PDB file of C-alpha atoms in Angstrom:
ATOM      1  CA  GLY A 149       0.000   0.000   0.000  1.00  0.00           C
ATOM      2  CA  GLU A 150       0.983   3.669  -0.042  1.00  0.00           C
ATOM      3  CA  SER A 151       3.347   4.641   2.714  1.00  0.00           C
ATOM      4  CA  VAL A 152       5.580   7.349   4.011  1.00  0.00           C
ATOM      5  CA  GLY A 153       8.696   6.059   5.698  1.00  0.00           C
ATOM      6  CA  LEU A 154      12.081   7.004   7.090  1.00  0.00           C
ATOM      7  CA  HIS A 155      15.534   5.658   6.321  1.00  0.00           C
ATOM      8  CA  LEU A 156      17.233   5.947   9.731  1.00  0.00           C
ATOM      9  CA  PRO A 157      15.683   5.403  13.153  1.00  0.00           C
ATOM     10  CA  THR A 158      18.388   7.272  15.146  1.00  0.00           C
ATOM     11  CA  LEU A 159      20.766  10.093  14.267  1.00  0.00           C
ATOM     12  CA  SER A 160      23.414  11.318  16.674  1.00  0.00           C
ATOM     13  CA  VAL A 161      25.191  14.614  15.923  1.00  0.00           C
ATOM     14  CA  GLN A 162      27.571  16.935  17.678  1.00  0.00           C
ATOM     15  CA  GLU A 163      26.212  20.260  18.852  1.00  0.00           C
ATOM     16  CA  GLY A 164      26.881  22.863  16.184  1.00  0.00           C
ATOM     17  CA  ASP A 165      26.983  20.397  13.329  1.00  0.00           C
ATOM     18  CA  ASN A 166      24.355  20.176  10.637  1.00  0.00           C
ATOM     19  CA  SER A 167      21.763  17.392  10.724  1.00  0.00           C
ATOM     20  CA  ILE A 168      20.081  15.731   7.796  1.00  0.00           C
ATOM     21  CA  ILE A 169      17.013  13.560   8.288  1.00  0.00           C
ATOM     22  CA  ASN A 170      15.659  11.647   5.332  1.00  0.00           C
ATOM     23  CA  CYS A 171      12.249  10.379   4.334  1.00  0.00           C
ATOM     24  CA  ALA A 172      10.943   8.344   1.405  1.00  0.00           C
ATOM     25  CA  TYR A 173       7.403   8.244   0.149  1.00  0.00           C
ATOM     26  CA  SER A 174       5.725   5.898  -2.269  1.00  0.00           C
ATOM     27  CA  ASN A 175       2.662   7.782  -3.514  1.00  0.00           C
ATOM     28  CA  SER A 176       3.756   9.733  -6.583  1.00  0.00           C
ATOM     29  CA  ALA A 177       0.483  11.717  -6.417  1.00  0.00           C
ATOM     30  CA  SER A 178       1.424  13.206  -3.038  1.00  0.00           C
ATOM     31  CA  ASP A 179       1.724  16.953  -3.306  1.00  0.00           C
ATOM     32  CA  TYR A 180       2.092  18.320   0.209  1.00  0.00           C
ATOM     33  CA  PHE A 181       4.600  17.255   2.836  1.00  0.00           C
ATOM     34  CA  ILE A 182       5.261  18.415   6.369  1.00  0.00           C
ATOM     35  CA  TRP A 183       8.013  17.840   8.879  1.00  0.00           C
ATOM     36  CA  TYR A 184       6.987  17.540  12.519  1.00  0.00           C
ATOM     37  CA  LYS A 185       9.089  17.549  15.664  1.00  0.00           C
ATOM     38  CA  GLN A 186       7.967  15.574  18.677  1.00  0.00           C
ATOM     39  CA  GLU A 187       9.594  16.098  22.030  1.00  0.00           C
ATOM     40  CA  SER A 188       9.163  13.586  24.798  1.00  0.00           C
ATOM     41  CA  GLY A 189       5.665  13.680  26.272  1.00  0.00           C
ATOM     42  CA  LYS A 190       4.356  16.208  23.774  1.00  0.00           C
ATOM     43  CA  GLY A 191       2.336  16.222  20.593  1.00  0.00           C
ATOM     44  CA  PRO A 192       3.864  16.719  17.141  1.00  0.00           C
ATOM     45  CA  GLN A 193       4.900  20.270  16.403  1.00  0.00           C
ATOM     46  CA  PHE A 194       4.920  21.714  12.884  1.00  0.00           C
ATOM     47  CA  ILE A 195       8.397  22.637  11.628  1.00  0.00           C
ATOM     48  CA  ILE A 196       8.187  23.284   7.925  1.00  0.00           C
ATOM     49  CA  ASP A 197       6.178  22.237   4.907  1.00  0.00           C
ATOM     50  CA  ILE A 198       6.689  21.971   1.174  1.00  0.00           C
ATOM     51  CA  ARG A 199       4.410  21.521  -1.809  1.00  0.00           C
ATOM     52  CA  SER A 200       5.266  19.454  -4.822  1.00  0.00           C
ATOM     53  CA  ASN A 201       5.680  22.507  -7.065  1.00  0.00           C
ATOM     54  CA  MET A 202       8.830  23.356  -5.080  1.00  0.00           C
ATOM     55  CA  ASP A 203      12.062  21.466  -4.546  1.00  0.00           C
ATOM     56  CA  LYS A 204      13.410  23.505  -1.668  1.00  0.00           C
ATOM     57  CA  ARG A 205      12.041  25.597   1.138  1.00  0.00           C
ATOM     58  CA  GLN A 206      13.927  27.355   3.907  1.00  0.00           C
ATOM     59  CA  GLY A 207      12.914  28.355   7.373  1.00  0.00           C
ATOM     60  CA  GLN A 208      14.835  29.481  10.388  1.00  0.00           C
ATOM     61  CA  ARG A 209      17.798  27.063  10.589  1.00  0.00           C
ATOM     62  CA  VAL A 210      15.783  24.424   8.726  1.00  0.00           C
ATOM     63  CA  THR A 211      15.590  23.528   5.070  1.00  0.00           C
ATOM     64  CA  VAL A 212      13.378  20.938   3.421  1.00  0.00           C
ATOM     65  CA  LEU A 213      14.383  19.430   0.101  1.00  0.00           C
ATOM     66  CA  LEU A 214      11.997  17.515  -2.117  1.00  0.00           C
ATOM     67  CA  ASN A 215      13.120  15.219  -4.901  1.00  0.00           C
ATOM     68  CA  LYS A 216      10.009  14.084  -6.745  1.00  0.00           C
ATOM     69  CA  THR A 217      11.991  11.949  -9.176  1.00  0.00           C
ATOM     70  CA  VAL A 218      13.072   9.546  -6.468  1.00  0.00           C
ATOM     71  CA  LYS A 219      10.200  10.375  -4.075  1.00  0.00           C
ATOM     72  CA  HIS A 220      12.466  11.538  -1.329  1.00  0.00           C
ATOM     73  CA  LEU A 221      12.484  14.473   1.033  1.00  0.00           C
ATOM     74  CA  SER A 222      14.949  15.595   3.649  1.00  0.00           C
ATOM     75  CA  LEU A 223      15.072  17.947   6.580  1.00  0.00           C
ATOM     76  CA  GLN A 224      18.297  19.812   7.164  1.00  0.00           C
ATOM     77  CA  ILE A 225      18.917  21.494  10.496  1.00  0.00           C
ATOM     78  CA  ALA A 226      21.795  23.948  10.580  1.00  0.00           C
ATOM     79  CA  ALA A 227      23.961  24.394  13.652  1.00  0.00           C
ATOM     80  CA  THR A 228      22.111  21.735  15.624  1.00  0.00           C
ATOM     81  CA  GLN A 229      21.394  22.659  19.226  1.00  0.00           C
ATOM     82  CA  PRO A 230      20.551  20.533  22.282  1.00  0.00           C
ATOM     83  CA  GLY A 231      16.962  21.796  22.021  1.00  0.00           C
ATOM     84  CA  ASP A 232      16.700  20.101  18.645  1.00  0.00           C
ATOM     85  CA  SER A 233      16.851  16.692  20.316  1.00  0.00           C
ATOM     86  CA  ALA A 234      13.528  15.040  19.499  1.00  0.00           C
ATOM     87  CA  VAL A 235      11.864  12.592  17.152  1.00  0.00           C
ATOM     88  CA  TYR A 236      11.264  13.984  13.684  1.00  0.00           C
ATOM     89  CA  PHE A 237       8.463  12.745  11.454  1.00  0.00           C
ATOM     90  CA  CYS A 238       7.749  13.457   7.857  1.00  0.00           C
ATOM     91  CA  ALA A 239       4.093  13.399   6.939  1.00  0.00           C
ATOM     92  CA  GLU A 240       2.036  13.530   3.806  1.00  0.00           C
ATOM     93  CA  ASP A 241      -0.946  15.839   4.057  1.00  0.00           C
ATOM     94  CA  ALA A 242      -3.834  14.561   1.942  1.00  0.00           C
ATOM     95  CA  GLY A 243      -6.051  17.492   2.862  1.00  0.00           C
ATOM     96  CA  ASN A 244      -8.042  15.989   5.690  1.00  0.00           C
ATOM     97  CA  MET A 245      -5.577  13.502   7.121  1.00  0.00           C
ATOM     98  CA  LEU A 246      -1.874  13.177   7.754  1.00  0.00           C
ATOM     99  CA  THR A 247       0.060  10.021   6.997  1.00  0.00           C
ATOM    100  CA  PHE A 248       3.158   9.936   9.171  1.00  0.00           C
ATOM    101  CA  GLY A 249       6.435   8.169   8.617  1.00  0.00           C
ATOM    102  CA  GLY A 250       8.079   6.049  11.269  1.00  0.00           C
ATOM    103  CA  GLY A 251      10.188   8.800  12.858  1.00  0.00           C
ATOM    104  CA  THR A 252      13.897   9.500  13.337  1.00  0.00           C
ATOM    105  CA  ARG A 253      15.271  10.206  16.781  1.00  0.00           C
ATOM    106  CA  LEU A 254      17.812  13.040  16.704  1.00  0.00           C
ATOM    107  CA  MET A 255      20.265  13.067  19.576  1.00  0.00           C
ATOM    108  CA  VAL A 256      22.511  16.085  19.999  1.00  0.00           C
ATOM    109  CA  LYS A 257      25.793  15.534  21.840  1.00  0.00           C
ATOM    110  CA  PRO A 258      27.215  18.524  23.739  1.00  0.00           C
TER     111      PRO A 258
ATOM    112  CA  GLU B 299      -0.586  31.814  21.540  1.00  0.00           C
ATOM    113  CA  PRO B 300      -3.722  29.690  21.084  1.00  0.00           C
ATOM    114  CA  GLU B 301      -3.272  25.977  21.621  1.00  0.00           C
ATOM    115  CA  VAL B 302      -5.150  22.707  21.562  1.00  0.00           C
ATOM    116  CA  THR B 303      -5.798  21.284  25.017  1.00  0.00           C
ATOM    117  CA  GLN B 304      -6.670  17.732  26.001  1.00  0.00           C
ATOM    118  CA  THR B 305      -8.010  16.111  29.153  1.00  0.00           C
ATOM    119  CA  PRO B 306      -7.188  13.991  30.982  1.00  0.00           C
ATOM    120  CA  SER B 307      -3.455  13.738  30.488  1.00  0.00           C
ATOM    121  CA  HIS B 308      -3.558  10.101  31.570  1.00  0.00           C
ATOM    122  CA  GLN B 309      -6.515   7.741  31.705  1.00  0.00           C
ATOM    123  CA  VAL B 310      -6.388   4.239  33.121  1.00  0.00           C
ATOM    124  CA  THR B 311      -9.320   1.970  32.428  1.00  0.00           C
ATOM    125  CA  GLN B 312     -10.219  -1.683  32.556  1.00  0.00           C
ATOM    126  CA  MET B 313     -10.770  -3.713  29.422  1.00  0.00           C
ATOM    127  CA  GLY B 314     -14.366  -3.503  28.268  1.00  0.00           C
ATOM    128  CA  GLN B 315     -15.020  -0.125  29.825  1.00  0.00           C
ATOM    129  CA  GLU B 316     -16.019   2.979  27.900  1.00  0.00           C
ATOM    130  CA  VAL B 317     -13.728   5.984  27.830  1.00  0.00           C
ATOM    131  CA  ILE B 318     -14.192   9.505  26.579  1.00  0.00           C
ATOM    132  CA  LEU B 319     -11.185  11.575  25.676  1.00  0.00           C
ATOM    133  CA  ARG B 320     -11.737  15.293  25.536  1.00  0.00           C
ATOM    134  CA  CYS B 321     -10.202  18.010  23.427  1.00  0.00           C
ATOM    135  CA  VAL B 322     -10.651  21.736  23.127  1.00  0.00           C
ATOM    136  CA  PRO B 323      -9.466  22.759  19.648  1.00  0.00           C
ATOM    137  CA  ILE B 324      -8.224  26.224  18.785  1.00  0.00           C
ATOM    138  CA  SER B 325     -11.288  28.440  18.920  1.00  0.00           C
ATOM    139  CA  ASN B 326     -11.607  29.614  15.324  1.00  0.00           C
ATOM    140  CA  HIS B 327     -10.617  26.302  13.733  1.00  0.00           C
ATOM    141  CA  LEU B 328     -13.086  24.362  11.653  1.00  0.00           C
ATOM    142  CA  TYR B 329     -11.401  20.989  11.115  1.00  0.00           C
ATOM    143  CA  PHE B 330     -10.740  18.517  13.874  1.00  0.00           C
ATOM    144  CA  TYR B 331      -8.778  15.303  14.018  1.00  0.00           C
ATOM    145  CA  TRP B 332      -7.861  12.402  16.259  1.00  0.00           C
ATOM    146  CA  TYR B 333      -4.621  10.463  15.937  1.00  0.00           C
ATOM    147  CA  ARG B 334      -3.090   7.793  18.081  1.00  0.00           C
ATOM    148  CA  GLN B 335       0.468   6.693  18.765  1.00  0.00           C
ATOM    149  CA  ILE B 336       1.219   3.318  20.244  1.00  0.00           C
ATOM    150  CA  LEU B 337       4.375   3.466  22.359  1.00  0.00           C
ATOM    151  CA  GLY B 338       7.468   3.594  20.179  1.00  0.00           C
ATOM    152  CA  GLN B 339       5.522   3.640  16.931  1.00  0.00           C
ATOM    153  CA  LYS B 340       4.477   6.265  14.422  1.00  0.00           C
ATOM    154  CA  VAL B 341       1.492   8.528  14.727  1.00  0.00           C
ATOM    155  CA  GLU B 342      -1.599   7.034  13.039  1.00  0.00           C
ATOM    156  CA  PHE B 343      -4.606   8.872  11.710  1.00  0.00           C
ATOM    157  CA  LEU B 344      -7.976   7.912  13.169  1.00  0.00           C
ATOM    158  CA  VAL B 345     -10.589  10.386  12.009  1.00  0.00           C
ATOM    159  CA  SER B 346     -11.224  13.884  10.691  1.00  0.00           C
ATOM    160  CA  PHE B 347     -14.325  15.938  11.398  1.00  0.00           C
ATOM    161  CA  TYR B 348     -15.768  18.977   9.690  1.00  0.00           C
ATOM    162  CA  ASN B 349     -19.134  20.674   9.707  1.00  0.00           C
ATOM    163  CA  ASN B 350     -20.428  18.285  12.353  1.00  0.00           C
ATOM    164  CA  GLU B 351     -19.693  15.139  10.458  1.00  0.00           C
ATOM    165  CA  ILE B 352     -16.858  12.716   9.830  1.00  0.00           C
ATOM    166  CA  SER B 353     -15.005  13.588   6.636  1.00  0.00           C
ATOM    167  CA  GLU B 354     -12.433  10.798   6.680  1.00  0.00           C
ATOM    168  CA  LYS B 355     -11.658   7.802   8.864  1.00  0.00           C
ATOM    169  CA  SER B 356      -9.060   5.069   8.909  1.00  0.00           C
ATOM    170  CA  GLU B 357      -9.442   1.321   9.261  1.00  0.00           C
ATOM    171  CA  ILE B 358      -8.565   1.684  12.939  1.00  0.00           C
ATOM    172  CA  PHE B 359     -11.687   3.779  13.512  1.00  0.00           C
ATOM    173  CA  ASP B 360     -14.178   0.930  13.719  1.00  0.00           C
ATOM    174  CA  ASP B 361     -17.617   0.738  15.322  1.00  0.00           C
ATOM    175  CA  GLN B 362     -16.073   0.930  18.781  1.00  0.00           C
ATOM    176  CA  PHE B 363     -15.012   4.509  18.133  1.00  0.00           C
ATOM    177  CA  SER B 364     -17.128   7.617  17.812  1.00  0.00           C
ATOM    178  CA  VAL B 365     -16.531  11.345  17.801  1.00  0.00           C
ATOM    179  CA  GLU B 366     -18.702  14.213  18.811  1.00  0.00           C
ATOM    180  CA  ARG B 367     -18.655  17.963  19.046  1.00  0.00           C
ATOM    181  CA  PRO B 368     -21.208  18.386  21.815  1.00  0.00           C
ATOM    182  CA  ASP B 369     -20.912  22.160  21.987  1.00  0.00           C
ATOM    183  CA  GLY B 370     -19.011  24.994  20.395  1.00  0.00           C
ATOM    184  CA  SER B 371     -15.720  24.236  22.093  1.00  0.00           C
ATOM    185  CA  ASN B 372     -15.251  20.531  22.857  1.00  0.00           C
ATOM    186  CA  PHE B 373     -14.387  17.648  20.554  1.00  0.00           C
ATOM    187  CA  THR B 374     -14.533  14.168  22.041  1.00  0.00           C
ATOM    188  CA  LEU B 375     -13.385  10.677  21.135  1.00  0.00           C
ATOM    189  CA  LYS B 376     -15.322   7.814  22.671  1.00  0.00           C
ATOM    190  CA  ILE B 377     -14.150   4.235  22.764  1.00  0.00           C
ATOM    191  CA  ARG B 378     -17.162   2.100  23.588  1.00  0.00           C
ATOM    192  CA  SER B 379     -15.523  -1.053  24.903  1.00  0.00           C
ATOM    193  CA  THR B 380     -11.794  -0.698  25.336  1.00  0.00           C
ATOM    194  CA  LYS B 381      -9.348  -3.435  24.409  1.00  0.00           C
ATOM    195  CA  LEU B 382      -5.792  -3.906  25.590  1.00  0.00           C
ATOM    196  CA  GLU B 383      -4.529  -2.859  22.160  1.00  0.00           C
ATOM    197  CA  ASP B 384      -6.252   0.515  22.503  1.00  0.00           C
ATOM    198  CA  SER B 385      -3.496   1.503  24.925  1.00  0.00           C
ATOM    199  CA  ALA B 386      -1.744   4.432  23.249  1.00  0.00           C
ATOM    200  CA  MET B 387      -1.280   8.189  23.232  1.00  0.00           C
ATOM    201  CA  TYR B 388      -4.264   9.876  21.632  1.00  0.00           C
ATOM    202  CA  PHE B 389      -3.668  13.226  20.020  1.00  0.00           C
ATOM    203  CA  CYS B 390      -6.297  15.733  19.021  1.00  0.00           C
ATOM    204  CA  ALA B 391      -5.499  18.279  16.322  1.00  0.00           C
ATOM    205  CA  SER B 392      -7.292  21.151  14.676  1.00  0.00           C
ATOM    206  CA  SER B 393      -6.782  23.246  11.577  1.00  0.00           C
ATOM    207  CA  GLY B 394      -8.482  25.656   9.266  1.00  0.00           C
ATOM    208  CA  GLY B 395      -8.834  29.002  10.878  1.00  0.00           C
ATOM    209  CA  LEU B 396     -10.446  31.968   9.231  1.00  0.00           C
ATOM    210  CA  ALA B 397      -7.387  32.505   7.037  1.00  0.00           C
ATOM    211  CA  GLY B 398      -7.895  29.056   5.543  1.00  0.00           C
ATOM    212  CA  GLU B 399      -4.648  27.729   6.959  1.00  0.00           C
ATOM    213  CA  SER B 400      -4.188  23.998   6.624  1.00  0.00           C
ATOM    214  CA  GLU B 401      -1.511  23.423   9.268  1.00  0.00           C
ATOM    215  CA  GLN B 402      -2.677  20.985  11.915  1.00  0.00           C
ATOM    216  CA  TYR B 403      -1.981  21.982  15.494  1.00  0.00           C
ATOM    217  CA  PHE B 404      -1.670  19.106  17.925  1.00  0.00           C
ATOM    218  CA  GLY B 405      -2.599  18.899  21.555  1.00  0.00           C
ATOM    219  CA  PRO B 406      -0.317  17.377  24.212  1.00  0.00           C
ATOM    220  CA  GLY B 407      -2.121  14.046  24.080  1.00  0.00           C
ATOM    221  CA  THR B 408      -3.951  11.747  26.464  1.00  0.00           C
ATOM    222  CA  ARG B 409      -2.182   8.576  27.482  1.00  0.00           C
ATOM    223  CA  LEU B 410      -4.735   5.771  27.613  1.00  0.00           C
ATOM    224  CA  THR B 411      -3.784   2.649  29.508  1.00  0.00           C
ATOM    225  CA  VAL B 412      -6.136  -0.313  29.275  1.00  0.00           C
ATOM    226  CA  THR B 413      -5.572  -3.011  31.882  1.00  0.00           C
TER     227      THR B 413
END
């Protein structure tokens, strides 16, 4: 069936380094993707989104890249900070429901 | 900043009992959702609700589940006869304010433990 999934379950980076979290999707008709951050004991928090008519979108310290050819998107976090430690999910937004990937845990080492 | 709130934060119930999880969405939002997350797993969509009716539901949302917006502020999820496998975090979300924004804002969740 259609799915949104993640390549790596855990990513450990040094504070100050850049982080890259990857996500693959299988539905070529998907046109809207969102990255969420989930801290322990909290609900998912919106980080950044991208529509399929774009291949790159930048926010504050975060960049999302979308490669429709290989159905892949990534989240880049610049100058990773301890507060970035969380689980990151990509999700496909079908308009009235989100389909989440499996999540990548980002651990930031001081 | 407006936020989605959920009560209770933790609910313990015995198998077979009914539970009602409560949510107060952001006040000017029009679309409401329930998701669940079994411990250590991904977040799964349950149901979306708009204009006082269900607009989409997943296979998980069977006859044991129901949703209701009993008044202008609350949005509830009822599980009629809980099973052990219903143990999970349940997240409410809302979207669609007056500006037509589509971003879903999530509440802090209710942890449901079925014993």
